[in-house]
Amino acid sequence: MKAIVVTDQGAGTAGMKRAERPEPQASINDVVVEVHAAGYVNTELEWPSTWTDRTGRDRTPSIPGHELSGIVTALGYGTTGWTVGQRVLGLADWYRDGSLAEYVAIEARNLAPLPDEVDFTVAASLPISGLTAWQGLFVHGRLQAGQRVIAHGAAGAVGSIVAQLAREAGAYVIGTGRAADRQAALDFGANEFVDLDGDALEGVGKVDLVLDVIGGDIGMRSARLVRAGGTLVSAVGPYDVVPDGIQVIDFVVEADRAQLSEIVERVRDGRLRPNVGKVPSLDEAIDAINSKERRKGKSVIRVRP
């Protein structure tokens, strides 16, 4: 099968190559999916799991990409709940070969059904972005109606979903980003917008919840805006110092079938609109990933026409 592989950690994305790889086989409780579209996160080659298995042993050549949509083609021994020919989307395990390939083997529990009304490309944009937003807001942030929430990067892949889900839940959403993103952030559900280059973030006053997908100085400034008893949820790693009196949660997104089903159902009925960027083919993927252009929206690779 065709796949994008990496073998040299020091080379970064410049070391990506298109190669022929054996089609994966379904192990116990696995499903093999014919990939139609795959999501990609531009920090994947910095993750240790891209290069080693859980025991620390080298596992290259490895196939990046962990978000996928496609059709079930094979079931492993003991796998239940799925049928060959079924449309699915899911989030593959970090330590296994991923979705920038024509086929992927994935644990059955990491998949959710994909309604016919939702396009494969749109579906592949949802697993990491959607689950990060859902888990950050509702699992770790315990968002309640009436709370004030900062959604960083509110026009981006994750932030746009944060803004929409938080607004639907009855929160007051303060979106952030670059000046050019203002209207898009408001269209995605932000009640107000802060230009991080030109506006004073501190001018928004105290908030109940921050979902930080930026980190660094912006993350630390955001922490100081959380009211006593409020929550700072980080999807970009822990902080060196945080103010007293607030709850700080650093998390890594996890696959969850029920949550992913909730997300895709909102897409199907129009309550949620993912922000999908350019969609190159698998043959064009390496050039697209290495492009210096600013990425607008979620990076999705079209694996099949």
mmCIF file of C-alpha atoms in Angstrom:
data_model
loop_
_atom_site.group_PDB
_atom_site.id
_atom_site.type_symbol
_atom_site.label_atom_id
_atom_site.label_comp_id
_atom_site.label_asym_id
_atom_site.label_seq_id
_atom_site.Cartn_x
_atom_site.Cartn_y
_atom_site.Cartn_z
ATOM 1 C CA MET A 1 0.000 0.000 0.000
ATOM 2 C CA LYS A 2 1.036 3.650 -0.416
ATOM 3 C CA ALA A 3 2.038 5.399 2.785
ATOM 4 C CA ILE A 4 3.970 8.376 4.130
ATOM 5 C CA VAL A 5 6.828 7.191 6.361
ATOM 6 C CA VAL A 6 9.463 8.752 8.594
ATOM 7 C CA THR A 7 12.768 7.205 9.637
ATOM 8 C CA ASP A 8 15.008 10.120 10.686
ATOM 9 C CA GLN A 9 13.899 12.083 13.745
ATOM 10 C CA GLY A 10 16.480 14.786 13.171
ATOM 11 C CA ALA A 11 15.216 15.508 9.665
ATOM 12 C CA GLY A 12 11.738 16.521 10.802
ATOM 13 C CA THR A 13 9.084 16.817 8.118
ATOM 14 C CA ALA A 14 11.801 17.191 5.463
ATOM 15 C CA GLY A 15 12.564 13.523 6.089
ATOM 16 C CA MET A 16 9.091 12.343 5.127
ATOM 17 C CA LYS A 17 8.996 9.917 2.208
ATOM 18 C CA ARG A 18 6.309 8.188 0.220
ATOM 19 C CA ALA A 19 6.846 4.456 0.260
ATOM 20 C CA GLU A 20 5.213 1.110 -0.307
ATOM 21 C CA ARG A 21 4.413 -0.647 2.971
ATOM 22 C CA PRO A 22 2.738 -3.981 3.720
ATOM 23 C CA GLU A 23 -0.977 -3.745 4.325
ATOM 24 C CA PRO A 24 -1.674 -4.048 8.066
ATOM 25 C CA GLN A 25 -3.292 -7.129 9.525
ATOM 26 C CA ALA A 26 -6.005 -7.059 12.152
ATOM 27 C CA SER A 27 -4.820 -8.284 15.562
ATOM 28 C CA ILE A 28 -7.175 -9.291 18.373
ATOM 29 C CA ASN A 29 -9.880 -6.632 18.850
ATOM 30 C CA ASP A 30 -8.559 -4.685 15.852
ATOM 31 C CA VAL A 31 -10.282 -3.336 12.780
ATOM 32 C CA VAL A 32 -8.587 -2.676 9.446
ATOM 33 C CA VAL A 33 -9.901 0.485 7.813
ATOM 34 C CA GLU A 34 -9.528 1.519 4.190
ATOM 35 C CA VAL A 35 -8.551 5.148 4.785
ATOM 36 C CA HIS A 36 -10.408 7.768 2.766
ATOM 37 C CA ALA A 37 -9.124 10.839 4.615
ATOM 38 C CA ALA A 38 -6.567 11.426 7.353
ATOM 39 C CA GLY A 39 -5.927 14.250 9.785
ATOM 40 C CA TYR A 40 -2.415 15.400 10.599
ATOM 41 C CA VAL A 41 -1.040 17.467 13.503
ATOM 42 C CA ASN A 42 2.067 19.502 12.686
ATOM 43 C CA THR A 43 3.803 18.594 15.975
ATOM 44 C CA GLU A 44 3.581 14.820 15.485
ATOM 45 C CA LEU A 45 7.244 14.387 14.627
ATOM 46 C CA GLU A 46 8.129 15.880 18.019
ATOM 47 C CA TRP A 47 6.196 13.163 19.864
ATOM 48 C CA PRO A 48 8.328 10.301 21.274
ATOM 49 C CA SER A 49 5.551 7.869 20.320
ATOM 50 C CA THR A 50 6.196 8.574 16.629
ATOM 51 C CA TRP A 51 9.650 7.060 16.958
ATOM 52 C CA THR A 52 9.541 4.382 19.668
ATOM 53 C CA ASP A 53 7.152 1.823 21.066
ATOM 54 C CA ARG A 54 5.986 1.782 24.684
ATOM 55 C CA THR A 55 9.179 0.045 25.799
ATOM 56 C CA GLY A 56 11.387 2.706 24.193
ATOM 57 C CA ARG A 57 12.488 0.558 21.244
ATOM 58 C CA ASP A 58 12.824 2.122 17.815
ATOM 59 C CA ARG A 59 9.763 1.446 15.667
ATOM 60 C CA THR A 60 10.722 3.213 12.446
ATOM 61 C CA PRO A 61 9.855 3.361 9.640
ATOM 62 C CA SER A 62 6.655 4.688 11.163
ATOM 63 C CA ILE A 63 3.562 6.132 9.516
ATOM 64 C CA PRO A 64 2.319 9.449 10.995
ATOM 65 C CA GLY A 65 -1.268 10.633 11.202
ATOM 66 C CA HIS A 66 -3.724 9.421 13.833
ATOM 67 C CA GLU A 67 -7.076 10.815 12.734
ATOM 68 C CA LEU A 68 -8.960 8.934 10.067
ATOM 69 C CA SER A 69 -12.196 8.244 8.304
ATOM 70 C CA GLY A 70 -12.908 5.373 5.989
ATOM 71 C CA ILE A 71 -14.533 1.978 5.535
ATOM 72 C CA VAL A 72 -14.012 -1.201 7.548
ATOM 73 C CA THR A 73 -12.380 -3.932 5.449
ATOM 74 C CA ALA A 74 -11.418 -6.566 8.032
ATOM 75 C CA LEU A 75 -12.088 -7.557 11.629
ATOM 76 C CA GLY A 76 -9.603 -9.139 14.015
ATOM 77 C CA TYR A 77 -10.307 -12.137 16.216
ATOM 78 C CA GLY A 78 -12.766 -11.236 18.964
ATOM 79 C CA THR A 79 -13.767 -7.917 17.406
ATOM 80 C CA THR A 80 -17.445 -7.143 17.834
ATOM 81 C CA GLY A 81 -19.745 -4.231 17.079
ATOM 82 C CA TRP A 82 -18.473 -3.527 13.560
ATOM 83 C CA THR A 83 -19.166 -4.916 10.111
ATOM 84 C CA VAL A 84 -17.138 -4.997 6.925
ATOM 85 C CA GLY A 85 -18.229 -2.126 4.704
ATOM 86 C CA GLN A 86 -19.224 0.148 7.610
ATOM 87 C CA ARG A 87 -18.268 3.857 7.502
ATOM 88 C CA VAL A 88 -16.191 4.916 10.517
ATOM 89 C CA LEU A 89 -13.987 7.640 11.956
ATOM 90 C CA GLY A 90 -11.499 7.369 14.768
ATOM 91 C CA LEU A 91 -8.313 8.189 16.619
ATOM 92 C CA ALA A 92 -5.471 5.681 16.252
ATOM 93 C CA ASP A 93 -3.123 4.791 19.103
ATOM 94 C CA TRP A 94 -0.089 7.099 19.351
ATOM 95 C CA TYR A 95 2.376 4.186 19.363
ATOM 96 C CA ARG A 96 1.083 2.439 16.242
ATOM 97 C CA ASP A 97 1.368 3.213 12.558
ATOM 98 C CA GLY A 98 -1.083 5.927 11.662
ATOM 99 C CA SER A 99 -3.444 7.057 8.975
ATOM 100 C CA LEU A 100 -1.262 8.652 6.263
ATOM 101 C CA ALA A 101 -1.637 5.416 4.349
ATOM 102 C CA GLU A 102 -4.191 3.536 2.290
ATOM 103 C CA TYR A 103 -5.017 1.219 5.190
ATOM 104 C CA VAL A 104 -4.638 1.331 8.960
ATOM 105 C CA ALA A 105 -5.108 -1.223 11.730
ATOM 106 C CA ILE A 106 -6.804 0.343 14.739
ATOM 107 C CA GLU A 107 -8.316 -0.880 17.984
ATOM 108 C CA ALA A 108 -12.059 -1.270 17.531
ATOM 109 C CA ARG A 109 -12.784 0.745 20.665
ATOM 110 C CA ASN A 110 -11.087 3.800 19.104
ATOM 111 C CA LEU A 111 -13.652 4.047 16.300
ATOM 112 C CA ALA A 112 -17.104 5.585 16.049
ATOM 113 C CA PRO A 113 -19.785 5.136 13.361
ATOM 114 C CA LEU A 114 -19.743 7.740 10.604
ATOM 115 C CA PRO A 115 -23.189 8.824 9.361
ATOM 116 C CA ASP A 116 -23.703 8.827 5.609
ATOM 117 C CA GLU A 117 -24.467 12.553 5.708
ATOM 118 C CA VAL A 118 -20.972 13.484 6.922
ATOM 119 C CA ASP A 119 -18.216 13.684 4.313
ATOM 120 C CA PHE A 120 -15.027 11.658 4.867
ATOM 121 C CA THR A 121 -12.873 14.791 4.693
ATOM 122 C CA VAL A 122 -14.913 16.584 7.338
ATOM 123 C CA ALA A 123 -14.925 13.465 9.517
ATOM 124 C CA ALA A 124 -11.127 13.146 9.451
ATOM 125 C CA SER A 125 -10.840 16.658 10.886
ATOM 126 C CA LEU A 126 -12.759 15.752 14.039
ATOM 127 C CA PRO A 127 -10.987 13.185 16.237
ATOM 128 C CA ILE A 128 -8.149 15.243 17.759
ATOM 129 C CA SER A 129 -9.656 18.714 17.386
ATOM 130 C CA GLY A 130 -13.139 17.667 18.440
ATOM 131 C CA LEU A 131 -12.116 15.427 21.322
ATOM 132 C CA THR A 132 -9.604 18.000 22.600
ATOM 133 C CA ALA A 133 -12.366 20.597 22.701
ATOM 134 C CA TRP A 134 -14.928 18.232 24.242
ATOM 135 C CA GLN A 135 -12.627 16.823 26.909
ATOM 136 C CA GLY A 136 -11.094 20.195 27.715
ATOM 137 C CA LEU A 137 -14.487 21.848 28.183
ATOM 138 C CA PHE A 138 -16.692 19.160 29.666
ATOM 139 C CA VAL A 139 -14.492 16.421 31.158
ATOM 140 C CA HIS A 140 -11.665 18.494 32.653
ATOM 141 C CA GLY A 141 -13.157 22.003 32.628
ATOM 142 C CA ARG A 142 -16.631 20.943 33.815
ATOM 143 C CA LEU A 143 -18.130 23.831 31.906
ATOM 144 C CA GLN A 144 -21.463 25.193 33.150
ATOM 145 C CA ALA A 145 -23.985 27.494 31.478
ATOM 146 C CA GLY A 146 -23.361 31.147 32.254
ATOM 147 C CA GLN A 147 -19.605 30.799 32.730
ATOM 148 C CA ARG A 148 -17.063 32.979 30.945
ATOM 149 C CA VAL A 149 -14.613 31.025 28.786
ATOM 150 C CA ILE A 150 -11.483 31.991 26.850
ATOM 151 C CA ALA A 151 -11.180 30.021 23.609
ATOM 152 C CA HIS A 152 -7.680 30.590 22.255
ATOM 153 C CA GLY A 153 -7.238 30.347 18.497
ATOM 154 C CA ALA A 154 -11.004 30.628 18.054
ATOM 155 C CA ALA A 155 -10.688 30.538 14.256
ATOM 156 C CA GLY A 156 -8.361 27.522 14.284
ATOM 157 C CA ALA A 157 -8.958 23.781 14.159
ATOM 158 C CA VAL A 158 -9.433 23.250 17.905
ATOM 159 C CA GLY A 159 -10.447 26.743 19.001
ATOM 160 C CA SER A 160 -13.309 26.993 16.518
ATOM 161 C CA ILE A 161 -14.834 23.820 17.960
ATOM 162 C CA VAL A 162 -14.221 25.061 21.517
ATOM 163 C CA ALA A 163 -16.085 28.264 20.693
ATOM 164 C CA GLN A 164 -19.047 26.450 19.166
ATOM 165 C CA LEU A 165 -19.410 23.814 21.878
ATOM 166 C CA ALA A 166 -19.036 26.353 24.677
ATOM 167 C CA ARG A 167 -21.583 28.705 23.099
ATOM 168 C CA GLU A 168 -24.031 25.813 22.649
ATOM 169 C CA ALA A 169 -23.576 24.943 26.338
ATOM 170 C CA GLY A 170 -24.617 28.448 27.346
ATOM 171 C CA ALA A 171 -21.206 29.949 28.103
ATOM 172 C CA TYR A 172 -19.997 33.454 27.240
ATOM 173 C CA VAL A 173 -17.113 32.869 24.828
ATOM 174 C CA ILE A 174 -14.103 35.154 24.481
ATOM 175 C CA GLY A 175 -12.220 34.145 21.352
ATOM 176 C CA THR A 176 -8.616 35.070 20.626
ATOM 177 C CA GLY A 177 -6.346 35.054 17.586
ATOM 178 C CA ARG A 178 -4.825 37.370 15.007
ATOM 179 C CA ALA A 179 -6.625 40.456 13.758
ATOM 180 C CA ALA A 180 -7.421 38.771 10.451
ATOM 181 C CA ASP A 181 -9.245 36.003 12.342
ATOM 182 C CA ARG A 182 -11.750 38.302 14.061
ATOM 183 C CA GLN A 183 -14.771 37.744 11.834
ATOM 184 C CA ALA A 184 -14.150 34.015 11.504
ATOM 185 C CA ALA A 185 -13.938 33.644 15.295
ATOM 186 C CA LEU A 186 -17.199 35.533 15.733
ATOM 187 C CA ASP A 187 -18.817 33.411 13.021
ATOM 188 C CA PHE A 188 -17.733 30.287 14.891
ATOM 189 C CA GLY A 189 -19.534 31.445 18.025
ATOM 190 C CA ALA A 190 -17.295 33.783 20.008
ATOM 191 C CA ASN A 191 -19.225 36.545 21.762
ATOM 192 C CA GLU A 192 -16.218 38.838 21.595
ATOM 193 C CA PHE A 193 -12.717 38.704 20.132
ATOM 194 C CA VAL A 194 -9.251 39.650 21.365
ATOM 195 C CA ASP A 195 -6.482 40.329 18.850
ATOM 196 C CA LEU A 196 -3.450 38.882 20.637
ATOM 197 C CA ASP A 197 -1.128 41.186 18.681
ATOM 198 C CA GLY A 198 -3.031 44.420 19.107
ATOM 199 C CA ASP A 199 -5.457 44.124 22.031
ATOM 200 C CA ALA A 200 -4.817 43.746 25.750
ATOM 201 C CA LEU A 201 -5.786 40.218 26.747
ATOM 202 C CA GLU A 202 -6.060 41.402 30.317
ATOM 203 C CA GLY A 203 -8.892 43.697 29.286
ATOM 204 C CA VAL A 204 -11.364 40.820 29.210
ATOM 205 C CA GLY A 205 -11.443 40.665 33.012
ATOM 206 C CA LYS A 206 -11.838 37.519 35.088
ATOM 207 C CA VAL A 207 -13.044 34.266 33.543
ATOM 208 C CA ASP A 208 -14.176 30.886 34.847
ATOM 209 C CA LEU A 209 -12.351 28.670 32.372
ATOM 210 C CA VAL A 210 -9.446 28.891 29.943
ATOM 211 C CA LEU A 211 -8.753 26.130 27.426
ATOM 212 C CA ASP A 212 -5.161 26.811 26.411
ATOM 213 C CA VAL A 213 -3.898 25.469 23.081
ATOM 214 C CA ILE A 214 -1.098 28.038 22.738
ATOM 215 C CA GLY A 215 1.037 27.899 25.905
ATOM 216 C CA GLY A 216 4.067 30.073 26.557
ATOM 217 C CA ASP A 217 3.531 33.696 27.545
ATOM 218 C CA ILE A 218 -0.095 33.667 26.374
ATOM 219 C CA GLY A 219 -0.791 30.673 28.579
ATOM 220 C CA MET A 220 0.738 32.321 31.641
ATOM 221 C CA ARG A 221 -1.127 35.589 31.042
ATOM 222 C CA SER A 222 -4.332 33.614 30.640
ATOM 223 C CA ALA A 223 -3.736 31.846 33.943
ATOM 224 C CA ARG A 224 -3.764 35.170 35.750
ATOM 225 C CA LEU A 225 -7.235 35.895 34.378
ATOM 226 C CA VAL A 226 -8.839 32.810 35.914
ATOM 227 C CA ARG A 227 -10.950 33.758 38.921
ATOM 228 C CA ALA A 228 -10.402 32.069 42.282
ATOM 229 C CA GLY A 229 -11.952 28.618 42.081
ATOM 230 C CA GLY A 230 -11.844 28.634 38.282
ATOM 231 C CA THR A 231 -10.025 26.236 35.979
ATOM 232 C CA LEU A 232 -7.131 26.447 33.530
ATOM 233 C CA VAL A 233 -7.072 23.473 31.168
ATOM 234 C CA SER A 234 -3.952 22.991 29.048
ATOM 235 C CA ALA A 235 -3.619 20.817 25.976
ATOM 236 C CA VAL A 236 -0.025 21.998 25.388
ATOM 237 C CA GLY A 237 1.829 20.840 28.474
ATOM 238 C CA PRO A 238 2.282 21.897 32.112
ATOM 239 C CA TYR A 239 3.189 25.364 33.387
ATOM 240 C CA ASP A 240 6.219 26.224 35.506
ATOM 241 C CA VAL A 241 4.302 28.586 37.802
ATOM 242 C CA VAL A 242 0.562 29.179 38.175
ATOM 243 C CA PRO A 243 -1.454 31.473 40.442
ATOM 244 C CA ASP A 244 -2.781 30.099 43.716
ATOM 245 C CA GLY A 245 -6.465 29.406 44.096
ATOM 246 C CA ILE A 246 -7.198 27.990 40.647
ATOM 247 C CA GLN A 247 -7.348 24.442 39.362
ATOM 248 C CA VAL A 248 -4.824 23.596 36.650
ATOM 249 C CA ILE A 249 -5.275 20.496 34.498
ATOM 250 C CA ASP A 250 -2.811 19.361 31.840
ATOM 251 C CA PHE A 251 -4.206 16.598 29.640
ATOM 252 C CA VAL A 252 -3.539 14.527 26.547
ATOM 253 C CA VAL A 253 -6.558 13.829 24.380
ATOM 254 C CA GLU A 254 -7.894 10.263 24.464
ATOM 255 C CA ALA A 255 -10.009 8.270 22.069
ATOM 256 C CA ASP A 256 -13.622 8.005 23.228
ATOM 257 C CA ARG A 257 -16.353 6.499 21.061
ATOM 258 C CA ALA A 258 -19.280 8.077 22.916
ATOM 259 C CA GLN A 259 -17.785 11.561 22.835
ATOM 260 C CA LEU A 260 -16.786 11.271 19.175
ATOM 261 C CA SER A 261 -20.323 10.139 18.355
ATOM 262 C CA GLU A 262 -21.699 13.221 20.126
ATOM 263 C CA ILE A 263 -19.369 15.417 18.080
ATOM 264 C CA VAL A 264 -20.139 13.872 14.704
ATOM 265 C CA GLU A 265 -23.875 13.985 15.454
ATOM 266 C CA ARG A 266 -23.572 17.754 15.926
ATOM 267 C CA VAL A 267 -21.828 17.989 12.567
ATOM 268 C CA ARG A 268 -24.561 15.962 10.914
ATOM 269 C CA ASP A 269 -27.381 18.148 12.222
ATOM 270 C CA GLY A 270 -25.553 21.424 11.603
ATOM 271 C CA ARG A 271 -24.860 22.475 15.187
ATOM 272 C CA LEU A 272 -21.099 22.142 14.692
ATOM 273 C CA ARG A 273 -19.037 23.346 11.742
ATOM 274 C CA PRO A 274 -15.434 22.094 11.613
ATOM 275 C CA ASN A 275 -12.786 24.387 10.176
ATOM 276 C CA VAL A 276 -11.087 22.346 7.453
ATOM 277 C CA GLY A 277 -8.131 23.880 5.633
ATOM 278 C CA LYS A 278 -6.627 22.820 2.325
ATOM 279 C CA VAL A 279 -7.107 19.145 1.451
ATOM 280 C CA PRO A 280 -4.164 17.795 -0.583
ATOM 281 C CA SER A 281 -4.031 14.232 -1.865
ATOM 282 C CA LEU A 282 -1.725 11.606 -0.357
ATOM 283 C CA ASP A 283 0.651 12.187 -3.279
ATOM 284 C CA GLU A 284 0.722 15.907 -2.438
ATOM 285 C CA ALA A 285 0.868 15.440 1.335
ATOM 286 C CA ILE A 286 4.619 15.832 1.882
ATOM 287 C CA ASP A 287 4.791 19.111 -0.035
ATOM 288 C CA ALA A 288 1.708 20.398 1.797
ATOM 289 C CA ILE A 289 3.065 19.488 5.220
ATOM 290 C CA ASN A 290 6.393 21.154 4.436
ATOM 291 C CA SER A 291 4.802 24.309 3.047
ATOM 292 C CA LYS A 292 5.725 27.569 4.798
ATOM 293 C CA GLU A 293 2.262 29.024 4.254
ATOM 294 C CA ARG A 294 0.241 29.719 7.362
ATOM 295 C CA ARG A 295 -2.225 26.886 7.889
ATOM 296 C CA LYS A 296 -5.830 27.993 8.115
ATOM 297 C CA GLY A 297 -8.005 25.290 9.586
ATOM 298 C CA LYS A 298 -7.382 21.620 10.184
ATOM 299 C CA SER A 299 -4.815 19.790 8.037
ATOM 300 C CA VAL A 300 -6.584 16.916 6.274
ATOM 301 C CA ILE A 301 -5.108 14.609 3.634
ATOM 302 C CA ARG A 302 -7.363 13.046 1.036
ATOM 303 C CA VAL A 303 -6.169 9.463 0.716
ATOM 304 C CA ARG A 304 -8.816 8.268 -1.760
ATOM 305 C CA PRO A 305 -10.737 10.276 -4.388
#
